[in-house]
C-alpha cells in the first residue's frame, strides 16, 4: 500500500494470537443497500482512527479477521474480503438489484421463479471478471474459495435443500474438508478408516457459485446445483432458509468452538486442528468481538380474521415467513445472553433489551447488533420527522400513505431507485447514530488489534476512540 499501511496477511488474520474481530452481515434481498449505508459509516469511522495519509488505503478486510454473510450479506462479505471499498460495493449493489429484480420472469409465478437466475449469474461473473482485470489477471480465471485474493477470513452460509442441511463454508485451510489429503486431518482419517467417498475439496469450490448459492432465495430465484463429490450432486438455496439468515451466532461458533482437552483421538494431532472449522479462537470480550449488521427488521403480522380466511397453502407460507425473523432473534438473544453489549437491542416484551441479563457473569465476547425496525416510529426517529415527511419519503406515497411507504421498504425485491435511496439513507443515519454513541467508555467496535500504519508492526495501540 502506497502510504505505508501494512495490512495483516490472511494467515495472520486466521491464526495469529491477539484479539479477533468478526463482521456478520444478514440476508435481506435489496434491503442489503441499507447495510451498505451502515458499512460506509463503519468504514469511515475505522479509517478515521488512522493517520490521514493512510485513510484512503484502508479497507474493512484490514480490521475484521472474519467476515460472514448470508444471501445478500454473502455477496457483500465476499467483496469486502477481496478488498473492495464500501462505495464500490454500493454501486455494484444498485446494478445487481436493477438487473436481477428489475424485470419479472415470464411464466406463472409460483410455477416458475419470479426472477431469472441467469441475470444474477451474469452480474456476479461480470463483477469477478472486472476484479481480475483490475489485478492484471486472466479475466476468464474462475476464483476459488481458496483464492489468494481473499485478504481475510470469509464465511458464507447456504442451505443444501436436497438434504435439509445448512452448509457453512469458510476459506480456513485447516477446516475439515479443505483438501483431500489435509495434513491437519490425516490423524482423523487414520483413526476413522479414511474420508469415504472422494469429495471435492472446499478450497476448489468456485467462489462465484458459492456466493450465488447463498443468494438464491426460494420463490424469487432458482437453486444452484453443484457437484460435491465424484458421485454426488447437491442442490443449494439461499442461506436465509437455514437458521443462519443472521450469521453472527454461527460465525461465533465456527470461530471459537474447540475440542476439550480430554477428547479422543484429537490429542494425537498435537493440538491441530483445534476444531472441525480450523479456528479455535479464544473467547472473552478482550479476545473476540462480533459486529452484527441487519438489513432492516420487521415481524410479519396480520389479524386473526385475515389469517383464518386464507387458504391452507397461504397459511403455511405465512408461518414459514415468520421463521426467518424468529431464527435471527434467537441467535441475537443468545449472543446478548453471552455478552454485555454497550448498547443492547430489545428482544421482546418479556426479555426487554437484556441489559445486565445473561446466563453467566463473565462475558464470552464483545458483541454489538446494529439494525432498525422498519416501522413508522423507528424510521421517523432515526431520520427525523422533516425528512420522513419530505418529498423523498412520504411525499411519494400520498395515495398509499405511511403503510404503503413502509411496505415498499420491507419488500425483498423492490429495486426501484427511489426505494433504494430511502433504504440507503436510513442505513447512513443508522451508522451515524450508532457510531456517535459512547456508553461507559464502550463503543460498537473496539480498538484492540487495529491494523497499524507503521510498517514495523501489525497492531495498533489502544488510543483509538471508536
One Martini backbone bead per residue (centre of mass of N, CA, C, O) as a GRO file, in nm:
protein
  466
    1UNK     BB    1   0.096   0.036   0.022
    2UNK     BB    2   0.171   0.365  -0.046
    3UNK     BB    3   0.145   0.483   0.279
    4UNK     BB    4   0.223   0.217   0.478
    5UNK     BB    5  -0.005   0.030   0.494
    6UNK     BB    6  -0.009  -0.287   0.683
    7UNK     BB    7  -0.161  -0.554   0.637
    8UNK     BB    8  -0.273  -0.842   0.702
    9UNK     BB    9  -0.259  -1.158   0.666
   10UNK     BB   10  -0.444  -1.432   0.643
   11UNK     BB   11  -0.286  -1.593   0.856
   12UNK     BB   12  -0.304  -1.376   1.074
   13UNK     BB   13  -0.610  -1.358   1.097
   14UNK     BB   14  -0.647  -1.675   1.169
   15UNK     BB   15  -0.361  -1.760   1.364
   16UNK     BB   16  -0.306  -1.544   1.547
   17UNK     BB   17  -0.258  -1.375   1.805
   18UNK     BB   18  -0.506  -1.210   1.953
   19UNK     BB   19  -0.743  -1.014   1.866
   20UNK     BB   20  -1.079  -1.068   1.735
   21UNK     BB   21  -1.285  -1.001   1.434
   22UNK     BB   22  -1.638  -0.982   1.354
   23UNK     BB   23  -1.841  -0.977   1.055
   24UNK     BB   24  -2.204  -0.968   1.024
   25UNK     BB   25  -2.431  -1.042   0.741
   26UNK     BB   26  -2.732  -1.019   0.639
   27UNK     BB   27  -3.014  -1.097   0.497
   28UNK     BB   28  -3.250  -0.905   0.240
   29UNK     BB   29  -3.193  -0.836  -0.032
   30UNK     BB   30  -3.223  -0.508  -0.128
   31UNK     BB   31  -3.176  -0.425   0.179
   32UNK     BB   32  -2.861  -0.422   0.163
   33UNK     BB   33  -2.833  -0.111   0.123
   34UNK     BB   34  -2.855  -0.049   0.422
   35UNK     BB   35  -2.590  -0.187   0.501
   36UNK     BB   36  -2.412  -0.003   0.330
   37UNK     BB   37  -2.469   0.250   0.495
   38UNK     BB   38  -2.337   0.143   0.751
   39UNK     BB   39  -2.056   0.056   0.638
   40UNK     BB   40  -1.963   0.340   0.561
   41UNK     BB   41  -1.942   0.431   0.858
   42UNK     BB   42  -1.749   0.219   0.958
   43UNK     BB   43  -1.517   0.281   0.764
   44UNK     BB   44  -1.481   0.579   0.844
   45UNK     BB   45  -1.427   0.536   1.146
   46UNK     BB   46  -1.178   0.347   1.117
   47UNK     BB   47  -1.006   0.531   0.933
   48UNK     BB   48  -0.999   0.768   1.151
   49UNK     BB   49  -0.773   0.617   1.330
   50UNK     BB   50  -0.588   0.706   1.119
   51UNK     BB   51  -0.379   0.854   0.952
   52UNK     BB   52  -0.454   1.047   0.686
   53UNK     BB   53  -0.255   0.906   0.473
   54UNK     BB   54  -0.406   0.602   0.526
   55UNK     BB   55  -0.722   0.609   0.468
   56UNK     BB   56  -0.759   0.537   0.162
   57UNK     BB   57  -0.640   0.228   0.207
   58UNK     BB   58  -0.867   0.142   0.369
   59UNK     BB   59  -1.013  -0.170   0.484
   60UNK     BB   60  -1.221  -0.400   0.636
   61UNK     BB   61  -1.010  -0.642   0.598
   62UNK     BB   62  -0.805  -0.512   0.810
   63UNK     BB   63  -0.991  -0.545   1.073
   64UNK     BB   64  -1.126  -0.809   0.995
   65UNK     BB   65  -1.093  -1.171   1.043
   66UNK     BB   66  -1.414  -1.214   0.990
   67UNK     BB   67  -1.650  -1.251   0.716
   68UNK     BB   68  -2.001  -1.278   0.732
   69UNK     BB   69  -2.260  -1.435   0.511
   70UNK     BB   70  -2.601  -1.396   0.383
   71UNK     BB   71  -2.674  -1.372   0.082
   72UNK     BB   72  -2.641  -1.055   0.045
   73UNK     BB   73  -2.412  -1.079   0.263
   74UNK     BB   74  -2.226  -1.265   0.088
   75UNK     BB   75  -2.155  -1.062  -0.125
   76UNK     BB   76  -2.031  -0.848   0.061
   77UNK     BB   77  -1.825  -1.026   0.211
   78UNK     BB   78  -1.656  -1.105  -0.036
   79UNK     BB   79  -1.577  -0.819  -0.131
   80UNK     BB   80  -1.444  -0.732   0.131
   81UNK     BB   81  -1.230  -0.968   0.135
   82UNK     BB   82  -1.111  -0.851  -0.153
   83UNK     BB   83  -1.097  -0.513  -0.100
   84UNK     BB   84  -1.342  -0.353  -0.101
   85UNK     BB   85  -1.518  -0.080  -0.108
   86UNK     BB   86  -1.821   0.032  -0.020
   87UNK     BB   87  -1.878   0.215  -0.266
   88UNK     BB   88  -1.844  -0.017  -0.472
   89UNK     BB   89  -2.067  -0.200  -0.364
   90UNK     BB   90  -2.302  -0.004  -0.388
   91UNK     BB   91  -2.292   0.024  -0.695
   92UNK     BB   92  -2.321  -0.279  -0.759
   93UNK     BB   93  -2.591  -0.323  -0.607
   94UNK     BB   94  -2.767  -0.154  -0.793
   95UNK     BB   95  -2.718  -0.321  -1.044
   96UNK     BB   96  -2.820  -0.589  -0.935
   97UNK     BB   97  -3.109  -0.507  -0.858
   98UNK     BB   98  -3.195  -0.415  -1.144
   99UNK     BB   99  -3.119  -0.672  -1.313
  100UNK     BB  100  -3.267  -0.895  -1.133
  101UNK     BB  101  -3.545  -0.718  -1.021
  102UNK     BB  102  -3.660  -0.543  -1.275
  103UNK     BB  103  -3.765  -0.827  -1.409
  104UNK     BB  104  -3.988  -1.051  -1.473
  105UNK     BB  105  -4.060  -1.365  -1.529
  106UNK     BB  106  -4.180  -1.576  -1.746
  107UNK     BB  107  -4.477  -1.687  -1.610
  108UNK     BB  108  -4.599  -1.864  -1.342
  109UNK     BB  109  -4.618  -1.765  -1.040
  110UNK     BB  110  -4.499  -2.064  -0.864
  111UNK     BB  111  -4.397  -2.233  -1.113
  112UNK     BB  112  -4.187  -2.003  -1.131
  113UNK     BB  113  -3.961  -1.800  -1.089
  114UNK     BB  114  -3.971  -1.455  -1.068
  115UNK     BB  115  -3.665  -1.470  -1.152
  116UNK     BB  116  -3.361  -1.457  -1.333
  117UNK     BB  117  -3.071  -1.631  -1.260
  118UNK     BB  118  -2.887  -1.543  -1.500
  119UNK     BB  119  -2.852  -1.250  -1.401
  120UNK     BB  120  -2.693  -1.313  -1.147
  121UNK     BB  121  -2.462  -1.459  -1.285
  122UNK     BB  122  -2.371  -1.220  -1.461
  123UNK     BB  123  -2.307  -1.014  -1.239
  124UNK     BB  124  -2.099  -1.183  -1.083
  125UNK     BB  125  -1.905  -1.247  -1.320
  126UNK     BB  126  -1.845  -0.951  -1.392
  127UNK     BB  127  -1.725  -0.868  -1.125
  128UNK     BB  128  -1.490  -1.079  -1.122
  129UNK     BB  129  -1.366  -0.997  -1.388
  130UNK     BB  130  -1.301  -0.702  -1.316
  131UNK     BB  131  -1.117  -0.774  -1.084
  132UNK     BB  132  -0.900  -0.928  -1.247
  133UNK     BB  133  -0.827  -0.695  -1.432
  134UNK     BB  134  -0.730  -0.505  -1.195
  135UNK     BB  135  -0.493  -0.738  -1.136
  136UNK     BB  136  -0.383  -0.861  -1.418
  137UNK     BB  137  -0.568  -1.096  -1.483
  138UNK     BB  138  -0.745  -1.351  -1.594
  139UNK     BB  139  -1.085  -1.314  -1.668
  140UNK     BB  140  -1.140  -1.640  -1.697
  141UNK     BB  141  -1.088  -1.687  -1.421
  142UNK     BB  142  -1.178  -1.896  -1.144
  143UNK     BB  143  -1.261  -1.840  -0.844
  144UNK     BB  144  -1.173  -1.958  -0.528
  145UNK     BB  145  -1.195  -2.020  -0.193
  146UNK     BB  146  -0.859  -2.034  -0.210
  147UNK     BB  147  -0.798  -1.752  -0.274
  148UNK     BB  148  -0.552  -1.496  -0.267
  149UNK     BB  149  -0.771  -1.251  -0.275
  150UNK     BB  150  -0.833  -1.323   0.008
  151UNK     BB  151  -0.755  -1.117   0.295
  152UNK     BB  152  -0.967  -1.271   0.471
  153UNK     BB  153  -1.199  -1.403   0.642
  154UNK     BB  154  -1.460  -1.639   0.521
  155UNK     BB  155  -1.828  -1.666   0.547
  156UNK     BB  156  -2.078  -1.895   0.408
  157UNK     BB  157  -2.436  -1.926   0.380
  158UNK     BB  158  -2.630  -2.220   0.314
  159UNK     BB  159  -2.875  -2.452   0.152
  160UNK     BB  160  -2.923  -2.795   0.147
  161UNK     BB  161  -3.217  -2.907   0.019
  162UNK     BB  162  -3.186  -3.228  -0.038
  163UNK     BB  163  -3.091  -3.256   0.297
  164UNK     BB  164  -3.156  -3.031   0.506
  165UNK     BB  165  -2.864  -2.858   0.504
  166UNK     BB  166  -2.652  -2.657   0.636
  167UNK     BB  167  -2.398  -2.453   0.477
  168UNK     BB  168  -2.060  -2.385   0.596
  169UNK     BB  169  -1.818  -2.170   0.453
  170UNK     BB  170  -1.460  -2.146   0.435
  171UNK     BB  171  -1.104  -2.019   0.410
  172UNK     BB  172  -0.992  -2.245   0.597
  173UNK     BB  173  -0.711  -2.464   0.575
  174UNK     BB  174  -0.807  -2.633   0.859
  175UNK     BB  175  -1.046  -2.752   0.757
  176UNK     BB  176  -1.190  -3.057   0.705
  177UNK     BB  177  -1.263  -3.004   0.366
  178UNK     BB  178  -1.032  -2.852   0.211
  179UNK     BB  179  -0.868  -3.129   0.158
  180UNK     BB  180  -0.805  -3.449   0.087
  181UNK     BB  181  -0.485  -3.438   0.227
  182UNK     BB  182  -0.486  -3.317   0.506
  183UNK     BB  183  -0.256  -3.276   0.759
  184UNK     BB  184  -0.475  -3.198   0.985
  185UNK     BB  185  -0.656  -3.490   0.908
  186UNK     BB  186  -0.500  -3.762   0.911
  187UNK     BB  187  -0.564  -3.868   1.197
  188UNK     BB  188  -0.867  -3.895   1.153
  189UNK     BB  189  -0.860  -4.093   0.914
  190UNK     BB  190  -0.697  -4.314   1.053
  191UNK     BB  191  -0.920  -4.349   1.290
  192UNK     BB  192  -1.181  -4.364   1.049
  193UNK     BB  193  -1.114  -4.506   0.761
  194UNK     BB  194  -1.138  -4.254   0.618
  195UNK     BB  195  -1.331  -4.028   0.401
  196UNK     BB  196  -1.442  -4.184   0.174
  197UNK     BB  197  -1.591  -4.038  -0.049
  198UNK     BB  198  -1.474  -3.845  -0.285
  199UNK     BB  199  -1.424  -3.514  -0.243
  200UNK     BB  200  -1.462  -3.186  -0.303
  201UNK     BB  201  -1.272  -2.949  -0.226
  202UNK     BB  202  -1.331  -2.647  -0.085
  203UNK     BB  203  -1.095  -2.484  -0.224
  204UNK     BB  204  -1.243  -2.552  -0.522
  205UNK     BB  205  -1.464  -2.375  -0.495
  206UNK     BB  206  -1.661  -2.164  -0.661
  207UNK     BB  207  -1.721  -1.849  -0.567
  208UNK     BB  208  -1.960  -1.772  -0.744
  209UNK     BB  209  -2.137  -2.020  -0.661
  210UNK     BB  210  -2.145  -1.976  -0.356
  211UNK     BB  211  -2.279  -1.700  -0.365
  212UNK     BB  212  -2.532  -1.778  -0.530
  213UNK     BB  213  -2.640  -1.992  -0.337
  214UNK     BB  214  -2.687  -1.792  -0.095
  215UNK     BB  215  -2.880  -1.589  -0.299
  216UNK     BB  216  -3.111  -1.817  -0.367
  217UNK     BB  217  -3.423  -1.745  -0.338
  218UNK     BB  218  -3.705  -1.865  -0.287
  219UNK     BB  219  -3.927  -1.791  -0.563
  220UNK     BB  220  -3.716  -1.589  -0.701
  221UNK     BB  221  -3.498  -1.830  -0.738
  222UNK     BB  222  -3.287  -2.061  -0.837
  223UNK     BB  223  -3.117  -2.318  -0.773
  224UNK     BB  224  -2.796  -2.466  -0.700
  225UNK     BB  225  -2.589  -2.683  -0.877
  226UNK     BB  226  -2.347  -2.924  -0.724
  227UNK     BB  227  -2.050  -3.077  -0.722
  228UNK     BB  228  -1.919  -3.274  -0.428
  229UNK     BB  229  -1.848  -3.540  -0.583
  230UNK     BB  230  -1.790  -3.812  -0.785
  231UNK     BB  231  -2.123  -3.903  -0.710
  232UNK     BB  232  -2.235  -3.601  -0.621
  233UNK     BB  233  -2.515  -3.393  -0.603
  234UNK     BB  234  -2.624  -3.057  -0.519
  235UNK     BB  235  -2.879  -2.839  -0.364
  236UNK     BB  236  -2.896  -2.478  -0.352
  237UNK     BB  237  -2.990  -2.230  -0.121
  238UNK     BB  238  -3.067  -1.990   0.064
  239UNK     BB  239  -2.954  -1.911   0.388
  240UNK     BB  240  -3.237  -1.796   0.494
  241UNK     BB  241  -3.356  -2.113   0.520
  242UNK     BB  242  -3.190  -2.108   0.762
  243UNK     BB  243  -3.058  -2.026   1.081
  244UNK     BB  244  -2.846  -1.799   0.906
  245UNK     BB  245  -2.940  -1.507   0.825
  246UNK     BB  246  -2.801  -1.461   1.093
  247UNK     BB  247  -2.445  -1.528   1.120
  248UNK     BB  248  -2.326  -1.464   1.406
  249UNK     BB  249  -2.351  -1.724   1.575
  250UNK     BB  250  -2.202  -1.911   1.376
  251UNK     BB  251  -1.937  -1.753   1.371
  252UNK     BB  252  -1.871  -1.791   1.669
  253UNK     BB  253  -1.864  -2.100   1.661
  254UNK     BB  254  -1.652  -2.138   1.440
  255UNK     BB  255  -1.421  -1.962   1.590
  256UNK     BB  256  -1.440  -2.116   1.907
  257UNK     BB  257  -1.462  -2.398   1.869
  258UNK     BB  258  -1.343  -2.684   2.072
  259UNK     BB  259  -1.166  -2.925   2.199
  260UNK     BB  260  -1.126  -3.097   2.458
  261UNK     BB  261  -0.866  -3.222   2.638
  262UNK     BB  262  -1.019  -3.527   2.665
  263UNK     BB  263  -1.032  -3.581   2.377
  264UNK     BB  264  -1.104  -3.835   2.125
  265UNK     BB  265  -0.811  -3.845   1.914
  266UNK     BB  266  -0.692  -3.545   1.915
  267UNK     BB  267  -0.406  -3.551   2.071
  268UNK     BB  268  -0.244  -3.681   1.823
  269UNK     BB  269  -0.221  -3.374   1.682
  270UNK     BB  270  -0.102  -3.149   1.861
  271UNK     BB  271  -0.366  -2.950   1.829
  272UNK     BB  272  -0.426  -3.047   1.524
  273UNK     BB  273  -0.696  -2.936   1.508
  274UNK     BB  274  -0.921  -2.756   1.718
  275UNK     BB  275  -1.139  -2.790   1.483
  276UNK     BB  276  -1.345  -2.837   1.214
  277UNK     BB  277  -1.282  -2.520   1.129
  278UNK     BB  278  -0.968  -2.427   1.236
  279UNK     BB  279  -0.956  -2.217   1.472
  280UNK     BB  280  -0.982  -2.165   1.806
  281UNK     BB  281  -1.063  -1.917   1.945
  282UNK     BB  282  -1.076  -1.701   2.190
  283UNK     BB  283  -1.245  -1.605   2.459
  284UNK     BB  284  -1.363  -1.299   2.532
  285UNK     BB  285  -1.379  -0.953   2.515
  286UNK     BB  286  -1.055  -0.933   2.473
  287UNK     BB  287  -1.057  -1.151   2.210
  288UNK     BB  288  -1.369  -1.105   2.102
  289UNK     BB  289  -1.565  -0.968   1.827
  290UNK     BB  290  -1.911  -0.874   1.729
  291UNK     BB  291  -2.053  -0.745   1.426
  292UNK     BB  292  -2.405  -0.692   1.363
  293UNK     BB  293  -2.586  -0.663   1.048
  294UNK     BB  294  -2.870  -0.542   0.915
  295UNK     BB  295  -3.178  -0.489   0.681
  296UNK     BB  296  -3.413  -0.471   0.838
  297UNK     BB  297  -3.692  -0.506   1.053
  298UNK     BB  298  -3.969  -0.751   1.076
  299UNK     BB  299  -4.293  -0.863   1.183
  300UNK     BB  300  -4.524  -1.057   1.077
  301UNK     BB  301  -4.864  -0.937   1.049
  302UNK     BB  302  -5.209  -1.030   1.152
  303UNK     BB  303  -5.517  -1.110   1.164
  304UNK     BB  304  -5.717  -1.359   1.259
  305UNK     BB  305  -5.922  -1.329   1.032
  306UNK     BB  306  -5.724  -1.327   0.792
  307UNK     BB  307  -5.593  -1.601   0.848
  308UNK     BB  308  -5.852  -1.781   0.847
  309UNK     BB  309  -5.918  -1.691   0.533
  310UNK     BB  310  -5.698  -1.859   0.434
  311UNK     BB  311  -5.542  -2.072   0.270
  312UNK     BB  312  -5.349  -2.332   0.355
  313UNK     BB  313  -5.097  -2.251   0.188
  314UNK     BB  314  -5.082  -1.955   0.297
  315UNK     BB  315  -5.047  -2.029   0.591
  316UNK     BB  316  -4.776  -2.171   0.554
  317UNK     BB  317  -4.622  -1.926   0.440
  318UNK     BB  318  -4.661  -1.740   0.684
  319UNK     BB  319  -4.515  -1.925   0.883
  320UNK     BB  320  -4.240  -1.924   0.731
  321UNK     BB  321  -4.187  -1.617   0.734
  322UNK     BB  322  -4.146  -1.617   1.058
  323UNK     BB  323  -3.870  -1.781   1.081
  324UNK     BB  324  -3.649  -1.574   1.021
  325UNK     BB  325  -3.689  -1.378   1.263
  326UNK     BB  326  -3.672  -1.600   1.478
  327UNK     BB  327  -3.377  -1.699   1.428
  328UNK     BB  328  -3.243  -1.423   1.457
  329UNK     BB  329  -3.342  -1.368   1.748
  330UNK     BB  330  -3.215  -1.615   1.878
  331UNK     BB  331  -2.920  -1.542   1.823
  332UNK     BB  332  -2.929  -1.266   1.962
  333UNK     BB  333  -3.003  -1.365   2.242
  334UNK     BB  334  -2.750  -1.539   2.293
  335UNK     BB  335  -2.535  -1.320   2.250
  336UNK     BB  336  -2.643  -1.135   2.482
  337UNK     BB  337  -2.620  -1.361   2.705
  338UNK     BB  338  -2.285  -1.380   2.647
  339UNK     BB  339  -2.291  -1.070   2.696
  340UNK     BB  340  -2.222  -0.691   2.724
  341UNK     BB  341  -2.367  -0.465   2.577
  342UNK     BB  342  -2.359  -0.131   2.536
  343UNK     BB  343  -2.614  -0.173   2.313
  344UNK     BB  344  -2.886  -0.313   2.360
  345UNK     BB  345  -3.140  -0.516   2.219
  346UNK     BB  346  -3.455  -0.564   2.168
  347UNK     BB  347  -3.656  -0.854   2.184
  348UNK     BB  348  -3.896  -0.830   2.407
  349UNK     BB  349  -4.123  -0.790   2.663
  350UNK     BB  350  -3.979  -0.996   2.853
  351UNK     BB  351  -3.657  -0.920   2.803
  352UNK     BB  352  -3.608  -0.690   2.644
  353UNK     BB  353  -3.261  -0.578   2.624
  354UNK     BB  354  -3.082  -0.739   2.843
  355UNK     BB  355  -2.977  -0.561   3.054
  356UNK     BB  356  -2.786  -0.750   3.264
  357UNK     BB  357  -2.875  -1.014   3.102
  358UNK     BB  358  -2.774  -1.357   3.171
  359UNK     BB  359  -2.584  -1.682   3.196
  360UNK     BB  360  -2.335  -1.507   3.297
  361UNK     BB  361  -2.091  -1.307   3.433
  362UNK     BB  362  -1.901  -1.383   3.203
  363UNK     BB  363  -1.800  -1.292   2.908
  364UNK     BB  364  -1.743  -1.426   2.568
  365UNK     BB  365  -1.797  -1.132   2.434
  366UNK     BB  366  -1.799  -0.881   2.201
  367UNK     BB  367  -2.120  -0.718   2.133
  368UNK     BB  368  -2.301  -0.593   1.828
  369UNK     BB  369  -2.613  -0.464   1.722
  370UNK     BB  370  -2.732  -0.341   1.391
  371UNK     BB  371  -3.063  -0.207   1.361
  372UNK     BB  372  -3.407  -0.175   1.215
  373UNK     BB  373  -3.725  -0.102   1.240
  374UNK     BB  374  -3.974  -0.120   0.980
  375UNK     BB  375  -4.121   0.154   1.105
  376UNK     BB  376  -4.237   0.454   1.172
  377UNK     BB  377  -4.102   0.529   1.446
  378UNK     BB  378  -3.808   0.439   1.376
  379UNK     BB  379  -3.765   0.605   1.117
  380UNK     BB  380  -3.827   0.880   1.235
  381UNK     BB  381  -3.607   0.874   1.457
  382UNK     BB  382  -3.352   0.844   1.259
  383UNK     BB  383  -3.434   1.091   1.032
  384UNK     BB  384  -3.679   1.249   1.094
  385UNK     BB  385  -3.965   1.423   1.031
  386UNK     BB  386  -3.885   1.593   0.785
  387UNK     BB  387  -3.774   1.361   0.608
  388UNK     BB  388  -4.021   1.171   0.619
  389UNK     BB  389  -4.221   1.414   0.495
  390UNK     BB  390  -4.083   1.429   0.244
  391UNK     BB  391  -4.051   1.374  -0.092
  392UNK     BB  392  -3.860   1.110  -0.062
  393UNK     BB  393  -4.084   0.985   0.106
  394UNK     BB  394  -4.400   1.039   0.171
  395UNK     BB  395  -4.457   1.217  -0.086
  396UNK     BB  396  -4.468   0.943  -0.276
  397UNK     BB  397  -4.733   0.834  -0.070
  398UNK     BB  398  -5.017   0.978  -0.065
  399UNK     BB  399  -5.214   0.740  -0.136
  400UNK     BB  400  -5.084   0.504   0.060
  401UNK     BB  401  -4.909   0.607   0.266
  402UNK     BB  402  -4.737   0.476   0.524
  403UNK     BB  403  -4.790   0.179   0.460
  404UNK     BB  404  -4.676   0.191   0.173
  405UNK     BB  405  -4.392   0.273   0.249
  406UNK     BB  406  -4.316   0.039   0.438
  407UNK     BB  407  -4.376  -0.197   0.239
  408UNK     BB  408  -4.165  -0.109   0.026
  409UNK     BB  409  -3.913  -0.147   0.222
  410UNK     BB  410  -3.963  -0.455   0.298
  411UNK     BB  411  -3.906  -0.553   0.034
  412UNK     BB  412  -3.685  -0.776  -0.132
  413UNK     BB  413  -3.750  -0.660  -0.461
  414UNK     BB  414  -3.732  -0.339  -0.441
  415UNK     BB  415  -3.547  -0.168  -0.708
  416UNK     BB  416  -3.619   0.106  -0.684
  417UNK     BB  417  -3.446   0.394  -0.660
  418UNK     BB  418  -3.615   0.527  -0.434
  419UNK     BB  419  -3.595   0.289  -0.236
  420UNK     BB  420  -3.286   0.274  -0.222
  421UNK     BB  421  -3.249   0.559  -0.113
  422UNK     BB  422  -3.397   0.520   0.153
  423UNK     BB  423  -3.231   0.285   0.267
  424UNK     BB  424  -2.956   0.420   0.256
  425UNK     BB  425  -3.026   0.657   0.441
  426UNK     BB  426  -3.091   0.489   0.687
  427UNK     BB  427  -2.812   0.357   0.713
  428UNK     BB  428  -2.653   0.620   0.756
  429UNK     BB  429  -2.803   0.714   1.009
  430UNK     BB  430  -2.746   0.460   1.174
  431UNK     BB  431  -2.437   0.479   1.173
  432UNK     BB  432  -2.416   0.763   1.300
  433UNK     BB  433  -2.558   0.692   1.560
  434UNK     BB  434  -2.384   0.452   1.670
  435UNK     BB  435  -2.092   0.611   1.619
  436UNK     BB  436  -2.189   0.849   1.837
  437UNK     BB  437  -2.160   0.654   2.071
  438UNK     BB  438  -2.130   0.633   2.442
  439UNK     BB  439  -2.083   0.370   2.699
  440UNK     BB  440  -1.878   0.342   2.948
  441UNK     BB  441  -1.643   0.351   2.717
  442UNK     BB  442  -1.818   0.202   2.499
  443UNK     BB  443  -1.810   0.046   2.171
  444UNK     BB  444  -1.885  -0.122   1.883
  445UNK     BB  445  -1.559  -0.086   1.810
  446UNK     BB  446  -1.280  -0.203   1.899
  447UNK     BB  447  -0.916  -0.135   1.908
  448UNK     BB  448  -0.818  -0.407   1.928
  449UNK     BB  449  -0.607  -0.486   1.659
  450UNK     BB  450  -0.535  -0.273   1.477
  451UNK     BB  451  -0.427  -0.152   1.197
  452UNK     BB  452  -0.105  -0.041   1.112
  453UNK     BB  453   0.093   0.207   0.965
  454UNK     BB  454   0.331   0.072   1.076
  455UNK     BB  455   0.545  -0.151   0.917
  456UNK     BB  456   0.663  -0.285   1.196
  457UNK     BB  457   0.345  -0.334   1.242
  458UNK     BB  458   0.008  -0.494   1.310
  459UNK     BB  459  -0.046  -0.314   1.571
  460UNK     BB  460  -0.244  -0.113   1.750
  461UNK     BB  461  -0.304   0.089   1.974
  462UNK     BB  462  -0.542   0.212   2.238
  463UNK     BB  463  -0.621   0.523   2.119
  464UNK     BB  464  -0.881   0.462   2.009
  465UNK     BB  465  -1.243   0.589   1.993
  466UNK     BB  466  -1.451   0.345   1.844
   0.00000   0.00000   0.00000
